[in-house]
Coordinates of C-alpha atoms in Angstrom, one line a residue:
M1 CA 14.2 136.2 42.8
P2 CA 14.2 139.2 45.7
D3 CA 14.4 142.8 45.1
P4 CA 18.3 144.1 45.6
I5 CA 17.2 145.7 49.1
Y6 CA 16.8 142.1 50.0
S7 CA 19.9 140.6 48.2
Y8 CA 21.5 139.6 51.3
T9 CA 23.2 136.1 51.5
A10 CA 21.6 133.4 53.0
R11 CA 23.0 132.9 56.3
N12 CA 22.7 137.1 56.7
L13 CA 18.8 136.2 56.0
E14 CA 18.8 133.6 58.9
R15 CA 20.5 135.7 61.5
E16 CA 18.4 138.7 61.0
A17 CA 15.1 136.2 60.7
E18 CA 16.6 134.7 64.1
R19 CA 17.3 138.0 66.1
E20 CA 13.9 139.7 64.8
H21 CA 11.9 136.6 65.8
G22 CA 13.9 134.6 68.4
V23 CA 13.3 131.6 65.8
F24 CA 15.6 130.0 63.5
F25 CA 14.8 130.0 59.8
R26 CA 16.7 128.3 57.0
G27 CA 17.0 128.8 53.4
L28 CA 13.4 129.2 51.7
E29 CA 11.6 129.8 54.9
C30 CA 14.0 132.4 55.9
L31 CA 13.5 134.3 52.6
I32 CA 9.4 134.4 52.7
L33 CA 9.5 135.4 56.1
V34 CA 11.8 138.7 55.4
M35 CA 10.1 139.4 52.3
A36 CA 6.9 138.9 54.4
M37 CA 8.3 142.0 56.8
R38 CA 8.5 144.7 53.4
A39 CA 7.0 147.8 54.2
C40 CA 6.6 150.9 52.3
M41 CA 9.5 153.5 53.4
N42 CA 7.2 156.6 52.9
A43 CA 6.8 157.5 56.8
Y44 CA 3.4 158.6 56.1
C45 CA 2.3 155.2 54.5
G46 CA 4.1 152.3 56.0
T47 CA 1.9 149.7 54.5
T48 CA 2.9 146.2 54.5
S49 CA 0.0 144.9 52.7
A50 CA 0.7 146.3 48.9
T51 CA 0.1 144.1 45.9
Q52 CA 2.7 145.7 44.0
W53 CA 5.8 147.2 45.0
K54 CA 7.8 149.8 43.2
K55 CA 11.6 151.4 43.7
G56 CA 11.6 154.8 44.8
W57 CA 14.8 157.0 45.8
Q58 CA 18.5 156.0 46.1
L59 CA 19.4 154.9 49.4
G60 CA 22.9 155.8 51.0
S61 CA 23.4 152.0 51.2
G62 CA 23.2 152.2 47.3
G63 CA 19.9 150.1 47.4
F64 CA 16.5 151.6 46.6
A65 CA 13.4 152.9 48.7
N66 CA 10.8 150.3 48.8
L67 CA 7.5 151.7 48.2
C68 CA 4.2 150.4 47.6
D69 CA 2.0 151.2 44.4
K70 CA 0.4 154.3 45.6
C71 CA 3.5 156.0 47.1
G72 CA 5.5 154.6 44.4
S73 CA 3.5 156.1 41.3
A74 CA 3.5 159.4 43.3
Y75 CA 7.4 159.4 43.3
E76 CA 7.7 158.2 39.4
Q77 CA 5.4 161.0 39.0
L78 CA 7.2 163.7 40.5
I79 CA 4.5 164.2 43.1
F80 CA 5.6 162.7 46.1
C81 CA 6.5 165.7 48.0
D82 CA 3.7 167.8 47.0
K83 CA 1.3 164.4 48.3
F84 CA 3.3 163.8 51.3
H85 CA 5.7 166.5 52.4
L86 CA 3.2 169.7 51.8
N87 CA 3.3 171.1 55.2
E88 CA 7.4 170.3 55.6
S89 CA 9.7 173.0 55.4
G90 CA 12.6 173.1 52.9
W91 CA 10.5 174.2 49.9
R92 CA 11.5 176.8 47.1
E93 CA 10.3 177.7 43.9
C94 CA 11.8 177.0 40.6
N95 CA 13.6 180.3 39.2
S96 CA 12.4 179.6 35.9
C97 CA 8.3 178.3 35.9
G98 CA 7.8 179.1 39.8
K99 CA 7.0 175.5 40.6
R100 CA 7.5 174.4 44.1
A101 CA 10.6 172.2 44.9
H102 CA 11.7 170.6 47.6
C103 CA 15.0 170.9 48.5
G104 CA 16.8 168.7 51.0
C105 CA 14.3 166.2 50.9
I106 CA 15.7 162.7 49.7
A107 CA 12.7 161.9 47.8
S108 CA 13.3 165.0 45.7
K109 CA 16.9 164.6 45.3
S110 CA 16.6 163.6 41.7
S111 CA 14.1 166.3 40.5
L112 CA 15.7 169.1 40.9
E113 CA 18.9 170.9 39.7
L114 CA 21.1 173.3 41.9
L115 CA 22.2 176.6 39.7
D116 CA 25.7 177.9 40.2
S117 CA 24.0 181.4 40.7
G118 CA 22.0 180.1 43.7
G119 CA 18.5 178.7 43.5
V120 CA 16.9 175.9 42.1
E121 CA 15.6 174.4 38.7
C122 CA 12.8 172.0 38.3
L123 CA 14.1 168.9 36.1
R124 CA 11.9 170.1 32.8
C125 CA 13.3 173.6 33.0
A126 CA 16.9 172.5 33.7
K127 CA 16.6 170.2 30.8
N128 CA 15.8 173.3 28.8
S129 CA 18.6 176.0 30.4
E130 CA 22.2 175.9 29.3
P131 CA 24.0 173.3 30.8
S132 CA 26.8 175.5 32.1
S133 CA 24.4 177.3 34.7
V134 CA 23.3 174.3 36.4
R135 CA 25.1 171.6 38.9
S136 CA 23.3 168.5 39.4
M137 CA 22.5 168.0 43.3
N138 CA 23.6 164.2 42.5
S139 CA 27.3 165.3 41.9

């Protein structure tokens, strides 16, 4: 069964394959072709040859970013931005522990909390602080 990001109807798969490749594929052939087009959504990686795929951040469409094993593991360990976005703008420090947080990045959206009084907290500190002092960035 395909991942949710590829859960199109069979007709949509066939149309997409025809549009992309100029050849009409039907049913299972089409599904195999679309699954083979999978690429890591980390802009600094983009591999298409991973042996294992992981779910990353939630996309605006409701699906999840498709990440190769290496990038997906970094995302799960909450070090994705430290590893791939180190030289990007938008870094702040956690008000409680000083850990760097990449604000405004979709990959780190679920790993930090915005404080009502301004500033941010990393997930670990936010879990230990008073609930009234934080507002989830996901709300």
